[in-house]
XYZ file of C-alpha atoms in Angstrom:
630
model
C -9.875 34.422 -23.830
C -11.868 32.783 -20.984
C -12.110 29.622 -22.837
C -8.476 29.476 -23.736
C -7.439 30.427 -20.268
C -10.139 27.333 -19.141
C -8.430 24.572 -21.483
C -4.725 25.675 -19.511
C -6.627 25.286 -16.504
C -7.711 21.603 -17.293
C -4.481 20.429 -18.617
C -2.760 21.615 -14.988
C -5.181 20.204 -12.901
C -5.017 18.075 -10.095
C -2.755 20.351 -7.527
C -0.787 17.991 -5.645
C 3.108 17.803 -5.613
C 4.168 14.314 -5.789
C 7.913 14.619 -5.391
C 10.278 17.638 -5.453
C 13.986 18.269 -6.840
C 17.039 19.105 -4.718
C 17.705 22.719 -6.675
C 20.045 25.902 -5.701
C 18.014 29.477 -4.762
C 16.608 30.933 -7.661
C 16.002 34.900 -8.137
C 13.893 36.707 -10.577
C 16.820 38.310 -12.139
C 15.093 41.471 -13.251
C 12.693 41.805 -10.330
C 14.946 44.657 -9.369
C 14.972 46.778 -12.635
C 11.028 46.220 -12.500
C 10.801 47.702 -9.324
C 12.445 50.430 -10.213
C 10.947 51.311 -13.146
C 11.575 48.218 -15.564
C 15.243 49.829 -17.290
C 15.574 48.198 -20.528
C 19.073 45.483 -21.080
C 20.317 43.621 -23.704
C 19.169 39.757 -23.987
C 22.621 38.869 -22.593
C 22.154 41.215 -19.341
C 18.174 40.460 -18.995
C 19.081 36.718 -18.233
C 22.273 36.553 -16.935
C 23.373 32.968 -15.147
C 22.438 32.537 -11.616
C 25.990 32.143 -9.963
C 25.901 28.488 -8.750
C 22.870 27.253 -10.443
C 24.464 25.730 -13.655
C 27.995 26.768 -15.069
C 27.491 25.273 -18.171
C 24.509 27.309 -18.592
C 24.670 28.863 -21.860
C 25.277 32.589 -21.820
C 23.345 34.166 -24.775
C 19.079 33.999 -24.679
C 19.157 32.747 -28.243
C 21.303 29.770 -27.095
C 19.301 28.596 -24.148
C 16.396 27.585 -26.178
C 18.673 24.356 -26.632
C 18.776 24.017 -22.626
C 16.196 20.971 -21.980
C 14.060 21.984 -18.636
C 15.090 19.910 -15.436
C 12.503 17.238 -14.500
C 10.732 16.213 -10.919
C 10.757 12.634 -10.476
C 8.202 10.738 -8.733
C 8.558 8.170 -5.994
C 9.805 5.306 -6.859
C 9.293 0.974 -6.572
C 12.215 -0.510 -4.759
C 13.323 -3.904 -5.289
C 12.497 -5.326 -1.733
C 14.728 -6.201 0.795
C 13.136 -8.323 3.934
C 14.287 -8.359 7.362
C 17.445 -10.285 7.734
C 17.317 -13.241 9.980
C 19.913 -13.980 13.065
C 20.858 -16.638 15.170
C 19.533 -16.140 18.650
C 22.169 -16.018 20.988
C 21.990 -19.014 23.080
C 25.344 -18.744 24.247
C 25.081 -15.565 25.857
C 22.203 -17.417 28.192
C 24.944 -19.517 29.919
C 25.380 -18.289 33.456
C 29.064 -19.213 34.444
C 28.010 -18.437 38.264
C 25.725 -21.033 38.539
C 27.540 -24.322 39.449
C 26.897 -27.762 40.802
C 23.203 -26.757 41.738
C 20.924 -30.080 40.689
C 17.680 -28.580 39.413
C 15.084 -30.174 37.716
C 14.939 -26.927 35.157
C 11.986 -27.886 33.538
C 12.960 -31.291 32.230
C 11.569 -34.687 32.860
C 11.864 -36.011 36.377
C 13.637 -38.825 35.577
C 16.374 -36.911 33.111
C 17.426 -34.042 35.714
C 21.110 -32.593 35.441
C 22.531 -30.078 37.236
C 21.389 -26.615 35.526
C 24.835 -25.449 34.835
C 25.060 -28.595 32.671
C 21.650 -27.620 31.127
C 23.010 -24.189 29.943
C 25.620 -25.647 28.476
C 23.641 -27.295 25.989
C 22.220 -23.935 24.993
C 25.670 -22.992 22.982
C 24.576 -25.848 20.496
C 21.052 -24.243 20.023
C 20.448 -22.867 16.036
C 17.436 -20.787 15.776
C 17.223 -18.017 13.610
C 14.646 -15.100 13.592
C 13.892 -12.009 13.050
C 16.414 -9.259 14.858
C 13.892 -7.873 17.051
C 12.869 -11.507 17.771
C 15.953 -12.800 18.453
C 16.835 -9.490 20.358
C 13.687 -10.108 22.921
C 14.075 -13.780 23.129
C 17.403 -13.540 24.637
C 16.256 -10.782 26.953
C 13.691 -13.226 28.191
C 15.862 -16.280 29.172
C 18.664 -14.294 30.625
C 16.158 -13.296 33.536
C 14.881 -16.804 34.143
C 15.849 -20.262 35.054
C 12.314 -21.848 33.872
C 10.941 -22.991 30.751
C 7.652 -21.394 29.199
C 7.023 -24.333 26.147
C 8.313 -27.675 28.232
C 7.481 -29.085 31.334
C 7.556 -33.109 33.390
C 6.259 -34.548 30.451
C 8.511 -32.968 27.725
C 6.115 -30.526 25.214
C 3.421 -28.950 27.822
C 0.434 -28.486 26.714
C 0.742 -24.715 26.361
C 2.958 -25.515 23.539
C 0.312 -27.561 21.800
C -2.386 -24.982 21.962
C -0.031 -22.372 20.661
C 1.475 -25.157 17.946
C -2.146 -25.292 16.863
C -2.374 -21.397 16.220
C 0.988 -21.317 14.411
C -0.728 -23.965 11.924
C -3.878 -22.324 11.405
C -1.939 -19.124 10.457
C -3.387 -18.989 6.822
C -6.958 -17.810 8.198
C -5.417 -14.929 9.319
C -3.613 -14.464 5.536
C 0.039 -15.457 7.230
C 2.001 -18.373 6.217
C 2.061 -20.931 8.492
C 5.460 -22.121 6.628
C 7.243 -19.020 8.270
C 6.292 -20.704 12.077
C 6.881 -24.150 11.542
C 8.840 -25.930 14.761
C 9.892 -28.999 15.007
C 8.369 -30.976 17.831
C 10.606 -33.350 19.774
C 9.567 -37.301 19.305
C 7.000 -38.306 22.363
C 9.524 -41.422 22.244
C 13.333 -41.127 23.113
C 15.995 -43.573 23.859
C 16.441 -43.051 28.025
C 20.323 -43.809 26.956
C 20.641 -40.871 25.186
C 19.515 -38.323 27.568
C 21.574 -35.822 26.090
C 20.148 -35.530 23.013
C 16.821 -35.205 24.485
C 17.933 -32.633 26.315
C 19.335 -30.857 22.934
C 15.821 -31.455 21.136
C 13.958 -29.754 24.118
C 16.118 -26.931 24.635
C 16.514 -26.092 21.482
C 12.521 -26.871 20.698
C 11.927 -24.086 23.526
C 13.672 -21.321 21.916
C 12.214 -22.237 18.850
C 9.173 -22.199 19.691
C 9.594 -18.415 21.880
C 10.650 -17.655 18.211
C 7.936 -18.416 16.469
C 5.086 -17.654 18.353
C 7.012 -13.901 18.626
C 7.345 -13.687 14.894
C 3.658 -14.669 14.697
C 2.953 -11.745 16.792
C 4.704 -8.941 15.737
C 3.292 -10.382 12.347
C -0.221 -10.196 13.417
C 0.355 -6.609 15.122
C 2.290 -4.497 11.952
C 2.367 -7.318 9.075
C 5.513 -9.150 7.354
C 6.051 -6.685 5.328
C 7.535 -3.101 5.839
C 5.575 -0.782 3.944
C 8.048 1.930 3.205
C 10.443 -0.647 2.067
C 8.101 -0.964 -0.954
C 7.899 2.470 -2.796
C 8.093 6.173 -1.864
C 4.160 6.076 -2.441
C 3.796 4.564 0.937
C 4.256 6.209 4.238
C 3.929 4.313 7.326
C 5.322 4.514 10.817
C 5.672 1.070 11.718
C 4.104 -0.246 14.636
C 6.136 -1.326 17.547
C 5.233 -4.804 19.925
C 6.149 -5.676 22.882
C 7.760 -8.786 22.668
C 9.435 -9.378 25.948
C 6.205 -8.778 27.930
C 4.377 -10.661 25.976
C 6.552 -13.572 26.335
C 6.202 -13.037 30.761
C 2.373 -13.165 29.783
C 2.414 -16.224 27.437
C 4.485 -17.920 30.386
C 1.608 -17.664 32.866
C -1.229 -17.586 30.436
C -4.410 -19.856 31.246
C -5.471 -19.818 27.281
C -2.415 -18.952 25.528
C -4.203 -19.787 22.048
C -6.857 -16.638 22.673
C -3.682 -14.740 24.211
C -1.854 -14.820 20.649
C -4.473 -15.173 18.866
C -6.141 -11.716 20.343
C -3.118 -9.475 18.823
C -4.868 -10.250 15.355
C -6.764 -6.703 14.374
C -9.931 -6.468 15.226
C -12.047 -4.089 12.971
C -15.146 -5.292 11.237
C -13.461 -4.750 7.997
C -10.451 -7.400 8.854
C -12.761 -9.704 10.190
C -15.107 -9.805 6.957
C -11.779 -10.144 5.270
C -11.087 -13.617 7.329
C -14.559 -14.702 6.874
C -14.643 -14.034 3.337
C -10.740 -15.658 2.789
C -12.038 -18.923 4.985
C -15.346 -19.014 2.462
C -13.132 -19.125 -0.958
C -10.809 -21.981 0.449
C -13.998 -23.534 1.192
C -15.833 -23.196 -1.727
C -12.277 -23.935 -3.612
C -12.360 -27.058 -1.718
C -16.088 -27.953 -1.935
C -16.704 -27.146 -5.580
C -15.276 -27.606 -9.150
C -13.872 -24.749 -10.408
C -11.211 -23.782 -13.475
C -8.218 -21.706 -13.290
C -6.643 -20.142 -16.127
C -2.940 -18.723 -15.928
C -3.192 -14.998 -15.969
C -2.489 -12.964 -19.137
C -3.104 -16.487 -21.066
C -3.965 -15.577 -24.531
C -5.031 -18.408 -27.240
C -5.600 -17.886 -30.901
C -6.551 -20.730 -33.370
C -3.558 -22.844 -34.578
C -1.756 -21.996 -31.360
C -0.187 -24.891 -29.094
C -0.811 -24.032 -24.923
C -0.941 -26.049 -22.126
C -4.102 -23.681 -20.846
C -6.501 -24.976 -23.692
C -7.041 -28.210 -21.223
C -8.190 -25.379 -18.722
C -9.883 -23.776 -21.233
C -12.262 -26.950 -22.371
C -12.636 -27.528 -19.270
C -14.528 -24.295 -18.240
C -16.639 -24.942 -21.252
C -17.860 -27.976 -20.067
C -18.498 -25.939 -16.760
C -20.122 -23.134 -17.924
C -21.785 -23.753 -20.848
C -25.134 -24.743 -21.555
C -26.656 -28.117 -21.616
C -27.782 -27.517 -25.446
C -24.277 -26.061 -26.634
C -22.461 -29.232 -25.005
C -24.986 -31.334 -27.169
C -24.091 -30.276 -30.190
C -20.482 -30.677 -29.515
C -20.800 -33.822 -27.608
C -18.512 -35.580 -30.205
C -15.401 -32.687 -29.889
C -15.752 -32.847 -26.195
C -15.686 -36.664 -25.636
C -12.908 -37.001 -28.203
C -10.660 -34.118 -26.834
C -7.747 -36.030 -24.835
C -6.057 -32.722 -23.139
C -3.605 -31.545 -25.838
C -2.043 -28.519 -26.635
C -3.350 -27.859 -29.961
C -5.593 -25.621 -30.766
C -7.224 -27.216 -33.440
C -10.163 -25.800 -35.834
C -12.916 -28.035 -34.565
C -12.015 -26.614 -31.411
C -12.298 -22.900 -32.549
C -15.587 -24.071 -33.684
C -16.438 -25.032 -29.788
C -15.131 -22.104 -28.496
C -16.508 -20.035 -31.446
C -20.227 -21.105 -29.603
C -19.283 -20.563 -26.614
C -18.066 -16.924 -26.950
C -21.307 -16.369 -28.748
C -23.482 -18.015 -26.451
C -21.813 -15.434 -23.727
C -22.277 -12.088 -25.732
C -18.629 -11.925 -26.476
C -16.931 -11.783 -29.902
C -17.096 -14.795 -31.784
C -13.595 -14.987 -32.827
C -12.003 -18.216 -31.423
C -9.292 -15.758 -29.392
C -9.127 -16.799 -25.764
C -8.207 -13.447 -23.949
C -9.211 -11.586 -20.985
C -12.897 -11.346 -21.368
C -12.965 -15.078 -22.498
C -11.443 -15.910 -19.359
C -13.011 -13.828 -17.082
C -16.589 -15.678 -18.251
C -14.824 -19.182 -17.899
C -13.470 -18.483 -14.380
C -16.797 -16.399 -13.573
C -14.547 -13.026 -12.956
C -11.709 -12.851 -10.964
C -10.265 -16.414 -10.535
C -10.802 -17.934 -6.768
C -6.410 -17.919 -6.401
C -6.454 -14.113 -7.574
C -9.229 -13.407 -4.888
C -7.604 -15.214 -2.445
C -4.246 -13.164 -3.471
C -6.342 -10.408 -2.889
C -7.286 -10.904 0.516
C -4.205 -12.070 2.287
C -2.833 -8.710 0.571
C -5.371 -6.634 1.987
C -5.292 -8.218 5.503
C -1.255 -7.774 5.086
C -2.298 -4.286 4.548
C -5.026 -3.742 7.087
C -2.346 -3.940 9.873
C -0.366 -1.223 8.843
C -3.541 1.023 10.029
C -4.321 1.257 13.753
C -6.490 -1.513 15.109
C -9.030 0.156 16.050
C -10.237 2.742 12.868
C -12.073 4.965 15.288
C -15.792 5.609 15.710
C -15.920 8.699 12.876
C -13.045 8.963 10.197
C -12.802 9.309 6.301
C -11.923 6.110 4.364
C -10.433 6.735 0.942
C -10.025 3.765 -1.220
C -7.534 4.697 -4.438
C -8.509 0.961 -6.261
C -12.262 1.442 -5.608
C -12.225 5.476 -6.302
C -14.374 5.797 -3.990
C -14.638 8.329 -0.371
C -16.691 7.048 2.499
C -17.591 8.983 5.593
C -18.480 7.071 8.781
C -19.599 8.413 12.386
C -21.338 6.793 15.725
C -19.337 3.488 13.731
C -21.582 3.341 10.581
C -20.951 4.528 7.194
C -22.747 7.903 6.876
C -22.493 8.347 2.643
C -19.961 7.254 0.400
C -18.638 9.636 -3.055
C -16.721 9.113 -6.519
C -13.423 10.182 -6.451
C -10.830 10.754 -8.668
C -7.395 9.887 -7.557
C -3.563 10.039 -9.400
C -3.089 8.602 -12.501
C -0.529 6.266 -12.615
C 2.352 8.594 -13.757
C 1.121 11.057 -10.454
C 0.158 8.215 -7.834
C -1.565 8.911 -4.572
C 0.204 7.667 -1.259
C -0.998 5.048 0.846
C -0.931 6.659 4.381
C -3.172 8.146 7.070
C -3.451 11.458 8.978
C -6.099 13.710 10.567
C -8.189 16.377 8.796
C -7.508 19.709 10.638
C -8.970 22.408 7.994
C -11.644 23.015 5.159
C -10.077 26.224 3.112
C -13.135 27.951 1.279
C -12.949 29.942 -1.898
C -8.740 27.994 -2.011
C -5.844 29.776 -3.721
C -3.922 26.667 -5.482
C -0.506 26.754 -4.444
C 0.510 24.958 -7.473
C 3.740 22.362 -6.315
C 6.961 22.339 -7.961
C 6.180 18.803 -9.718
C 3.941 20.957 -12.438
C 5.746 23.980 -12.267
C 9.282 22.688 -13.066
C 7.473 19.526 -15.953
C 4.529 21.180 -17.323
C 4.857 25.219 -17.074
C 8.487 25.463 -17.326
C 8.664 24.775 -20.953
C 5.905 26.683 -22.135
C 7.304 29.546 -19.842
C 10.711 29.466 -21.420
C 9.356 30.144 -25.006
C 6.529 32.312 -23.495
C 7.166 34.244 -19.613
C 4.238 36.265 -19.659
C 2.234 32.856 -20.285
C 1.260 33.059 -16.255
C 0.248 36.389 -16.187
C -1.974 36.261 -19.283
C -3.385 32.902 -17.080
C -4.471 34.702 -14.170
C -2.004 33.431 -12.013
C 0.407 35.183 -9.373
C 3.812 34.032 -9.264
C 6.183 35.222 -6.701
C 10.186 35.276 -5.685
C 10.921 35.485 -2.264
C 7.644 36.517 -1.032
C 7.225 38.901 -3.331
C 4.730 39.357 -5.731
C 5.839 39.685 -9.661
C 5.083 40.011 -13.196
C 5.868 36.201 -15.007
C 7.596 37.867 -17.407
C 10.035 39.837 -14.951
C 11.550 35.859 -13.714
C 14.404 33.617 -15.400
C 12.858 30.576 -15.779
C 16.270 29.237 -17.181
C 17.334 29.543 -13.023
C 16.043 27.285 -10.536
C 12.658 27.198 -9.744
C 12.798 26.640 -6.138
C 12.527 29.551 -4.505
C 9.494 30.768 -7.174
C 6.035 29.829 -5.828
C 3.539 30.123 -8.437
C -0.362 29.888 -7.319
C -3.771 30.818 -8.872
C -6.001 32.901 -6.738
C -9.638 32.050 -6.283
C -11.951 31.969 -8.880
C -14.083 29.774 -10.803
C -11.732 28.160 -13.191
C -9.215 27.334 -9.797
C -7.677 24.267 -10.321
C -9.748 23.468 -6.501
C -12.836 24.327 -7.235
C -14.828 26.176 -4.454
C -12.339 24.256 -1.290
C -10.061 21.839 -0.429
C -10.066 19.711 2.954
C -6.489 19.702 4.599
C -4.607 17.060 6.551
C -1.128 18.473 6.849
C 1.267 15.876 5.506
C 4.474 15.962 3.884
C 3.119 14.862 0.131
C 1.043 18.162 -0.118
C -1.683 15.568 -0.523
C -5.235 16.599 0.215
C -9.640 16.659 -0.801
C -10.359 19.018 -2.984
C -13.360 20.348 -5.164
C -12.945 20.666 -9.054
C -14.152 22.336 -12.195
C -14.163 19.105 -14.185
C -17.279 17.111 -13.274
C -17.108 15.066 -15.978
C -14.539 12.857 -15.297
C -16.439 11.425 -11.999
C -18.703 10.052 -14.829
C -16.278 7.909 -15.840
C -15.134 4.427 -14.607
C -11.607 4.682 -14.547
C -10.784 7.399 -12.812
C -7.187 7.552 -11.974
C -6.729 11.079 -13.325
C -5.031 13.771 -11.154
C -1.631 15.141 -10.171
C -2.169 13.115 -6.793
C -4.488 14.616 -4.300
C -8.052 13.477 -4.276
C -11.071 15.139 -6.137
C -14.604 14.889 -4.212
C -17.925 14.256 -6.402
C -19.453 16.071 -3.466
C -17.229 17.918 -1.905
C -19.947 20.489 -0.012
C -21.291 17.145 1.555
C -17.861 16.202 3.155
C -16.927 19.348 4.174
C -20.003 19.405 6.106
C -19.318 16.038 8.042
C -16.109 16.769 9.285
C -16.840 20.439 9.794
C -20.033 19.748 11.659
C -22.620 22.246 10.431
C -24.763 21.922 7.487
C -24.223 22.459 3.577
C -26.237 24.897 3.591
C -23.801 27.063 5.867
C -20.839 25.343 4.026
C -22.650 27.108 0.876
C -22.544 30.592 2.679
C -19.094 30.680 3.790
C -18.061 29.990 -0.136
C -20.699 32.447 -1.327
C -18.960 35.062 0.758
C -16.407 35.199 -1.700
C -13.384 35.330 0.547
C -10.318 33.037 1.236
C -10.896 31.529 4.357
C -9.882 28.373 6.270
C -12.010 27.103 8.545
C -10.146 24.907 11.686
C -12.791 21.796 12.126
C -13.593 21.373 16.020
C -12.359 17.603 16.139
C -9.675 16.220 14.008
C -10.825 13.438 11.767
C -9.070 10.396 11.304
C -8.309 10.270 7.046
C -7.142 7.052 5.431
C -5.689 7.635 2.088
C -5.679 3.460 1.385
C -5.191 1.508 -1.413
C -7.164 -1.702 -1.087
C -7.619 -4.215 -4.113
C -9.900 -6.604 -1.998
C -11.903 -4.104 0.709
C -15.789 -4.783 2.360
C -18.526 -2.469 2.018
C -21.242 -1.012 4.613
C -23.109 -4.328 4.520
C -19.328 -6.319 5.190
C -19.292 -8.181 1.567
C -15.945 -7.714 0.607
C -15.567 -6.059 -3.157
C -13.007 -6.574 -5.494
C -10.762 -4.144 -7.857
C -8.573 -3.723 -10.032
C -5.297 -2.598 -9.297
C -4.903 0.541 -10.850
C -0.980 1.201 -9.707
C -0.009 -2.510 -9.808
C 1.280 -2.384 -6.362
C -0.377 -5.568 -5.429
C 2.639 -7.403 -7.822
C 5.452 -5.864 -5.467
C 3.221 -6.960 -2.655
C 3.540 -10.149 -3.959
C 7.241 -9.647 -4.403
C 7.606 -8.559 -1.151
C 6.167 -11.732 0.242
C 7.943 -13.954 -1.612
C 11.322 -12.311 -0.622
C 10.361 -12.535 2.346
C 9.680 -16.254 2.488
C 12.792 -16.729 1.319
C 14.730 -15.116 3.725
C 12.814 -16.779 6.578
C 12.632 -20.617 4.509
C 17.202 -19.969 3.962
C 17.196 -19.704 7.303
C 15.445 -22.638 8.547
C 17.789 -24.566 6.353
């Protein structure tokens, strides 16, 4: 019994809900006759339909076996939609009060007009940005009568020094495409001071544009996290943007002022260094990309076997390009996979340790391109610094890192990384969010309240054929707070008022305790009876929370005392939850490019594939912001 009741155990585990269904009360429909002494009914009047749950219900027990159990659906991907771009409202900066005055306004000496002719030419001005861009760059100039970007001599040199951080944006993983201005000619013809006048105006507000949009990029990222799936959770950061305009205005380094908004935790900046080495060493050395998912078998024509001869001639040895001196000379860059090439690449594979079968395919590649290809490393890190800014700048001196790609835990305090764990995180049906919180509570000796995701798709349809199944289980299920036999609920009603949750022991689905940061995904750290799978390499497993290899050992850290005394409170035997004396920052991440303790930046694989509808997101993005430069 103890070993059937462990195998039910297993195939629950996990304990996380992941989504939950919009259902009517439920009741346990003979709760009533149990309590009073469990009088005997018919099939027809021991299940009767729960008024408002489902009409169509059938009505006799021997009919609802046909009745397929609702489902829980997880979060979903959404097809991304970018910010919308708006013209700035230039014309709402024309001051009809102002009249007749003759003021330089910021223009040339020789090419002054009087200022109500200047805002005039503001009307004709077409820049586009961002709505909360646009929105602060119009609160700016209505307060002023100054330019920030132009000066005697046309483009001031402020504007130059902040031109030249808008350029470099790719070391920072931005594009520098999305803060391109156009600079007025240093030349002009003095008969057409109008037009000058047009081109500087309108290269002003351009350029308040762009250096904004760099900024509030730099501060919270293109990208809008939640607009990607209901796995992430993010409140998105606000900036600024009219006081940091008044600051740009007076600024004695204006390249350090915008440039100082970038985030500044160790981790981004070994994420720059290491993104500003690749385009280096892509620059400096010879190296061979292959299209991903590229897959060659002999007799096949594609365009990738010129890529593919040419990593051979990179990587292999001096004595296997001897012997086929003749087929590399002769080999002109065609398609065709001929059999005197299969030969070459027959050697090669063989001189690698892979399987000599002439079939180019991932592991063939991976040896050609030495791993991950330089462009998918580099994709890597822009996501990851795109990423990095959707957590606070500063991570904190002592918080819990949790990286879903890596499955891997790491503790740091006093700003170094104390230990690090194996963890097991949501497989990809049950993903784990991407968000942060604070731990508040390590529950010893944990009842699992298990969440409505596994009650309504796994239990409900063994429950229907079987309602004592839970009670035979060990666990307690109850209806409105009150405690009941499994067999004494309709589990052809709604579930949603049922709670169903296994009481501590040593099969619970948490182990000996779970460490709690209150968040609306019932997400959490939790022990578990099955060590085995933290042997494994893949370990995208559970219903969504996060399993600890060593979960004594982090309960310890953010609790403050020792294991030893962690040990005693769970030998004690009792429920208990234990409030730790200083919340600790937790980041539940998801990181395909991320640096270790020593800052060399590791790479993953991505487990959930959410680094393709980061890469979606990006290029919607650029296209919303490239349409409207046009």
């Amino acid at each position: 019994m103890k070993m059937i009741k462990s195998v039910a155990i297993v195939a629950l585990m996990g304990g996380c809900a992941i989504a939950t269904m919009d259902v009517r009360p439920a009741s346990a429909l003979t709760l009533m006759d149990f309590i009073r002494g469990g009088r005997k009914r018919t099939p027809e009047q021991a299940y009767p339909v729960q008024p408002g749950y489902d009409m169509m219900a059938p009505q006799r027990l021997e009919d609802r076996t046909a009745v397929k159990p609702p489902k829980v659906s997880s979060p979903r991907y959404y097809n991304y939609k970018p910010e919308q771009m708006r013209r700035i409202a230039t014309d709402r900066l024309v001051d009809p009060v102002v009249t007749g005055s003759v003021q330089s306004y910021g223009f040339p000496p020789m090419l002054r007009i009087p200022l109500a002719d200047a805002r005039k030419l503001l009307p004709q001005v077409e820049v586009r940005a961002p709505a909360e861009v646009a929105k602060a760059v119009e609160a700016f100039y209505a307060g002023r009568t100054d330019f920030v970007w132009i000066g005697g001599e046309g483009v001031n040199g402020r504007a130059r020094a902040a031109l030249a951080v808008l350029d470099d944006a790719a070391k920072v993983g931005l594009d520098p495409k999305d803060y391109a201005v156009t600079v007025p000619a240093g030349d002009f013809d003095p008969a057409d001071m109008v037009a000058r006048e047009k081109d500087l105006v309108q290269f002003e507000i351009a350029m308040s544009a762009a250096v904004l949009t760099y900024v509030e990029d730099t501060v919270r990222g293109r990208i809008d996290p939640n607009k990607i799936s209901g796995y992430h959770d993010f409140k998105r950061k606000s900036v600024d943007l009219v006081a940091f305009l008044d600051k740009a205005a007076t600024s004695a380094d204006i390249a350090a002022l915008i440039e100082e908004r970038n985030p500044k935790h160790p981790q981004f900046l070994a994420l720059k260094q290491e993104l500003e080495r690749l385009r280096a060493e892509t620059a400096a050395a010879p190296r061979v990309e292959i299209a991903p998912g590229t897959l060659l078998k002999p007799g096949d024509n594609n365009p990738e076997l010129a890529n593919i001869i040419a990593g051979i001639k990179l990587k292999a040895s001096e004595a296997l390009k001897t012997e086929h001196a003749v087929v590399l000379a002769g080999y002109q860059g065609t398609p065709e996979y001929t059999p005197e090439l299969v030969s070459l690449v027959e050697a090669f594979q063989k001189e690698q340790g892979l399987k000599a079968d002439g079939v180019v395919g991932q592991a063939s590649i991976r040896v050609l391109t030495g791993g991950d290809t330089t462009a998918s490393k580099i994709n890597k890190l822009e996501i990851a610094m795109e990423q990095a800014r959707w957590l606070p700048n500063d991570l904190g001196n002592r918080y819990v890192f949790i990286n879903q790609p890596a499955f891997m835990a790491y503790y740091t305090d006093q700003g170094a990384e104390q230990f690090s764990m194996r963890v097991v995180v949501g497989s990809k049906a049950n993903q784990t969010y991407f968000f942060h919180d604070e731990i508040q509570t390590v529950e010893v000796n944990p009842y699992w309240g298990v969440p409505q995701s596994i009650i309504v798709n796994e239990m409900l349809p063994k429950l229907r054929s079987d309602p004592s199944y839970l009670d035979r289980m060990g666990y307690q299920v109850e209806v409105g707070g009150q405690v009941v036999p499994s067999y004494a609920v309709d589990w052809y009603g709604s579930t949603n008022s049922i709670a169903v949750r296994q009481p501590p022991s040593s099969d619970n689905a948490l182990g000996e305790l779970k460490i709690l940061f209150p968040n609306s995904h019932a997400i959490y750290m939790h022990d578990t009876p099955s060590k085995s799978f933290f042997k494994r390499d893949q370990r995208a497993l559970s219903h969504g929370c996060v399993r600890l290899a060593e979960p004594r050992r982090m309960a310890a850290a953010v609790l403050g005392i020792s294991m030893e005394d962690v040990g005693k409170e769970i030998a004690a035997g009792h429920n208990r939850a234990l409030p730790v004396p200083q919340k600790v920052p937790v980041y539940v991440s998801y990181f395909t490019a991320w640096p270790n303790k020593d800052r060399k930046v590791e790479y993953f694989n991505d487990v959930y594939e959410r680094d393709m509808y980061m890469n979606r997101a990006f290029d919607a993005t650029r296209k919303a912001r490239q349409q409207a430069e046009g």
